[in-house]
Structure formats: C-alpha cells, structure tokens
Amino acid sequence: MSELDITPSLDSSMPGYFIDRKSTGVIDRLYAKALVVDQDGSTVAFVVLDTILVPREVVESIRERVGWQTGIPPKRVMVSATHTHTGPPVSTTTFLKADEVYLQWLATRAADAVTLAYRSRRAARIGFGAGHEADIAFHRRFFMKDGTLLTNPGLHNPDIDRPAGPIDPQVGVVRIDDAEGRPMGVVTNYAVHTDTVGGTEYCADFPGELSAVLKKTLGEQVVSLFMMGASGNINHWDVTGEWFEDYAHHYLKMGRILAGEVLKTREKIRTSDEAKVGERSSFVTLSYRQPTQEQIDTARANLTLLPEGHVESEFARELLEAVRLGEGTTEAEIQTIAMGDLAIVGLPAEMFVEFGLQIKGDSPYGLTLINELCNGIVGTYVCTGESYRLGGYEPRITASNRLQEETGDLFVERALQHLGEMKADNGRYDAGR
C-alpha cells in the first residue's frame, strides 16, 4: 500500500459548484492512495484520488503507466475519486476548464502510487466486515406538503413532508495487516456526499479526517482508502434536525464518527492469508437524453432575463450546451473485482442509493461494496426511473448530465452479471483446491 501527495498549486480552479472558485489555501493535503493485492500471481490494484472525479483519459493514462511499470493488466486496475468538492482542477464545464498540465501530473502520481504499492508488497492478511452508521447520512430529496419534490429544501423548512427515499447505513470495512498482524491499511466504503467543507481551501473532506484518526490510532504507516458508495441522492445535511448548524466543523465530526465505526468493525474482522482474486469488466453503450422544445425555450429566456451567476442562468447555459452537443452515445465501463467472498463494483457516475442497495441485495458475495465515480465519469447522476418523473435537481439535463433514463437498470444488470460470473469461477477454484 502507498500514498502520494497530489495537492495542486494555489489559485487553481476548484470544481464543485456553479462558479469558478480559485484556491486560496490548504486545510489538509490531498492524496493518491493505492492498494495492490497479489494472490498466487493474480494481481489487482486500486487507486483512490482526493478529487471530485477522474476523467476517463486520466484513468487510461494511469492504467497504461501502471502496466508498463508493473505488468498489471489495465483491466485489473480500478481508479476512483473521493468526490471532494474542495479539490484539484480536474473538471471541465461551461464555466471552468480542467488544468491539463495538472491532469498529466496527477496521472503520473496516481500510477506511481500503484507502482510503489506493487514494489513494496509483502506477505499480508486480509479480511472484511460491515458496520452500521445511520446518523451522518440523509436522503436529500423530499416530498413537500403540496405534493412537489425538492432536492435540499433548506434547513427546518416547514413545508417538508417526508424523505423521498432511503439511505444506505452500511459501513464496509476491509482490514489489511502484515503477516505478524500489524496494521497496514483500511478500506472504508460509505454512501454520503463529500461536500461538507465549502470555501476555497483544499481539503480532503471527511475522508481526510477519517484517515487522520485511523493513523493516530493504528499508526502513521496505515493507508486509508475511502471508496464512495452509491450516494447521488444522499447528503450530510440533516435538514429536519440540528446538525447543519455546526457546519464549519461538520467534516471533522463526520470523519471522527465514521472512524469510530470503522475501528469497531475492524477489530471484529478475522483475517486470512488467502483471498482468491477475480475480475470482470465490460462496457455498456448509453444514449444521451435530449431536452424538449419547451425546456429549450425556457433556457433561452432565462439566459436573457436572469443575471449572470444566477443558478437558473447557469442551468440554462448548461442545457443549451447539451443541445449543441446533440444526440449520440457513450461507453460506460462496469468493473467488478473480487477478493475471496468480498466484491467491489466500480460504476462511472454518481449513483442513486437505490441502485447500490439493489446490487448489494442481489449479489452472491458475502460483502459487496459499491465504488462510484470509478474509471471515469459518463454522466453526473444516474437516477431511478421515478426520479425523472418527479423532478428535482439531479435529473435536470446539463452538458454532463444527460444519460438515458434506463442507465441505472443497465448498470445493475451488468454488475450482477459480472458478480455471478466471478462467483461461479471462484466456486470452481474452491472445488479444485
């Protein structure tokens, strides 16, 4: 395992909102963190970046460099983002541009993190388990008393009726120790948006605090990888309670609470020096949605009538850019990796929690983790069919958010297919031992 600093220079763009923020400082450093698992010459690698997303071309560059430095096949490298909204300039929109020089450097650093993990690999023990934390994640879409639906309707809004869906309180934990039982690393999987800091200073958000607590408890040598669960409609805002009023330190509170559950779960995990490694990946072809003529007319009117910077003006600009881009298709990679009776599903978008729960519920593995914003991003939100009819923030068409409505179902179907194939292969392996 390894970690390398990827904090960019100040005055770089910070993606995450509808403005081009320029970074002014550093709350904590940002990292590329890597885990390599090698069982009997069958090797897989994971690299997690403290970025809001990972462009597909960066994924391909990382995999290529890892391949020639280590020999690990590209399809066996899983690359994901923690989705911090106070991170590097990796995203291009209608109002900001990714820093191409930084992206090249990021790809090199991420690949080098994997290579260092590969070259320093040693005998180890691995195990997994699941904890439960239901008090720091909240469904962010609400039915209002008038029958409408709003995303993030505001703190203590008296017109809120009820949440429009569930959360996923499962805390997935993977424990990695050396052969003598000394802690080497921890993988944590949890479903809640990493957008608790704001401002213009670099910060790894609550996964950064999670890492800090784990290091203080288990040792500075421990590498903490955070994999984002299906959280496209899950936030940290307790709009019906009191949590949001302590917003300035909220990411610290969340990281420490999560760390407590991770540590408790980790201590209960039994490790093994064997974990049959498997991998499946394939591409799903997706079509782009197109806005209606009424939506186009409204966007043009808003762009003319509303002031620069108004949220509806920015949505109008995005929708008209989607019109300019037009019809077409894109390819989405669905990747699954198994280590023993643990499976990790990599999906290239912000997934609604319902899809993650469905994959977990139907998976043949003892524990299945969802790793979203993985191996690129083909569209911002993947919503349930009902959500497109109900409306709200997430289904709205933008230049980067226009995948066909069936996308989530297609992702689930392909992921479960891969999981079934890997499990069947693992069963044949076990029978032959």
XYZ file of C-alpha atoms in Angstrom, residues 179-363:
185
model
C 1.869 -11.369 8.332
C 2.512 -10.584 12.025
C -0.838 -8.809 12.428
C 0.446 -5.231 12.335
C -1.954 -2.792 10.609
C -1.074 -1.875 7.029
C -4.256 -0.350 5.683
C -8.007 0.042 5.841
C -10.541 0.407 3.033
C -13.764 2.170 4.033
C -16.924 2.235 1.941
C -19.820 4.537 2.831
C -22.591 6.333 0.962
C -22.756 10.079 1.617
C -21.703 13.103 -0.442
C -18.258 14.539 0.284
C -19.360 18.166 0.182
C -19.190 19.246 3.814
C -16.441 21.887 3.733
C -17.034 24.556 1.083
C -14.840 27.627 0.763
C -11.648 27.950 -1.254
C -9.077 25.944 0.712
C -8.008 22.458 -0.340
C -9.457 19.775 1.897
C -9.975 16.013 1.598
C -13.290 16.457 3.454
C -14.403 13.829 5.967
C -12.335 11.003 4.348
C -9.271 13.093 5.224
C -10.289 13.257 8.879
C -11.137 9.548 8.785
C -7.590 8.878 7.596
C -6.088 11.139 10.276
C -7.952 9.338 13.083
C -7.036 5.889 11.755
C -3.371 6.884 11.577
C -3.413 8.243 15.117
C -4.999 5.034 16.372
C -3.333 2.339 14.251
C -0.051 4.017 13.290
C 1.206 6.534 10.743
C 2.106 3.685 8.366
C -1.583 2.870 7.825
C -3.041 3.863 4.449
C -6.749 4.703 4.479
C -8.617 4.322 1.184
C -12.138 5.734 1.048
C -14.478 4.389 -1.642
C -17.654 6.373 -2.185
C -20.832 4.319 -2.031
C -23.939 4.989 -4.130
C -24.722 8.490 -2.871
C -26.088 10.534 -5.764
C -29.142 11.362 -3.647
C -27.513 11.139 -0.197
C -26.201 14.213 1.656
C -24.740 15.207 5.005
C -27.480 17.811 5.624
C -29.903 16.931 8.382
C -32.448 19.489 7.166
C -35.044 18.421 9.736
C -32.603 18.478 12.689
C -29.722 20.469 14.158
C -26.536 19.112 12.573
C -26.229 21.641 9.801
C -25.934 24.498 12.299
C -22.394 23.318 13.173
C -21.370 23.357 9.511
C -17.897 24.865 9.995
C -16.633 21.720 11.748
C -19.030 19.235 10.243
C -16.456 17.329 8.189
C -14.379 16.727 11.331
C -17.396 15.418 13.201
C -18.374 13.125 10.318
C -14.841 11.786 9.876
C -14.487 11.022 13.572
C -17.880 9.331 13.869
C -17.144 7.229 10.805
C -13.682 6.403 12.141
C -15.202 5.154 15.366
C -17.439 2.735 13.496
C -14.587 1.650 11.212
C -12.305 0.922 14.140
C -15.003 -1.006 15.988
C -15.788 -3.056 12.890
C -12.126 -3.618 12.073
C -11.440 -5.166 15.468
C -14.137 -7.789 14.844
C -12.763 -8.848 11.452
C -10.960 -12.158 11.103
C -8.184 -12.032 8.526
C -6.781 -14.679 6.211
C -3.627 -15.053 4.140
C -5.723 -16.327 1.217
C -8.167 -14.383 -0.955
C -8.927 -15.702 -4.435
C -8.731 -12.714 -6.794
C -11.138 -12.286 -9.711
C -12.075 -9.507 -12.126
C -14.706 -8.793 -14.750
C -15.233 -5.646 -16.780
C -17.203 -4.655 -19.848
C -18.740 -1.614 -21.491
C -22.379 -0.580 -21.673
C -23.482 1.625 -24.591
C -25.687 4.527 -23.475
C -27.662 7.143 -25.396
C -27.993 10.808 -24.471
C -31.296 12.389 -23.476
C -32.429 15.470 -25.359
C -34.331 18.416 -23.835
C -37.828 19.273 -25.036
C -38.509 22.376 -27.085
C -40.267 23.887 -24.073
C -37.145 23.368 -21.956
C -35.006 24.952 -24.670
C -37.289 27.995 -24.926
C -37.278 28.440 -21.142
C -33.487 28.196 -21.039
C -33.086 30.840 -23.723
C -35.462 33.148 -21.857
C -33.664 32.627 -18.542
C -30.295 33.314 -20.120
C -31.636 36.643 -21.387
C -33.633 37.734 -18.332
C -31.649 36.461 -15.345
C -28.409 37.978 -14.030
C -25.020 36.338 -14.572
C -24.327 33.801 -11.839
C -27.985 33.100 -11.033
C -28.409 29.339 -10.625
C -31.154 29.174 -13.258
C -28.979 31.147 -15.636
C -26.196 28.591 -15.188
C -28.629 25.703 -15.686
C -29.840 27.426 -18.864
C -26.298 27.682 -20.165
C -25.712 24.009 -19.402
C -28.937 22.874 -21.083
C -28.179 24.848 -24.230
C -24.702 23.318 -24.294
C -26.367 19.894 -24.148
C -28.467 20.939 -27.158
C -25.306 21.968 -29.001
C -23.652 18.629 -28.235
C -26.722 16.880 -29.650
C -27.605 13.225 -29.847
C -25.113 10.433 -29.591
C -23.853 7.604 -27.434
C -21.120 6.940 -24.917
C -19.456 3.871 -23.442
C -19.565 3.210 -19.685
C -17.168 0.738 -18.060
C -18.635 -1.567 -15.421
C -15.862 -3.208 -13.409
C -16.086 -5.786 -10.647
C -13.210 -7.154 -8.577
C -13.438 -9.960 -6.047
C -11.077 -10.927 -3.244
C -12.376 -14.081 -1.629
C -16.004 -13.501 -0.613
C -15.635 -9.718 -0.956
C -16.660 -7.950 -4.179
C -16.171 -4.326 -5.239
C -18.340 -2.880 -8.015
C -16.967 0.147 -9.875
C -19.554 2.419 -11.560
C -18.704 5.592 -13.566
C -21.277 8.080 -12.219
C -22.993 9.378 -9.104
C -25.476 6.599 -8.486
C -28.783 6.923 -6.666
C -28.640 4.879 -3.477
C -31.448 2.583 -4.618
C -29.189 1.055 -7.276
C -26.430 0.376 -4.770
C -28.872 -1.299 -2.404
C -30.203 -3.442 -5.246
C -26.747 -4.652 -6.275
C -25.809 -5.403 -2.677
C -29.074 -7.223 -2.052
C -28.801 -9.428 -5.131
C -25.043 -10.034 -5.039
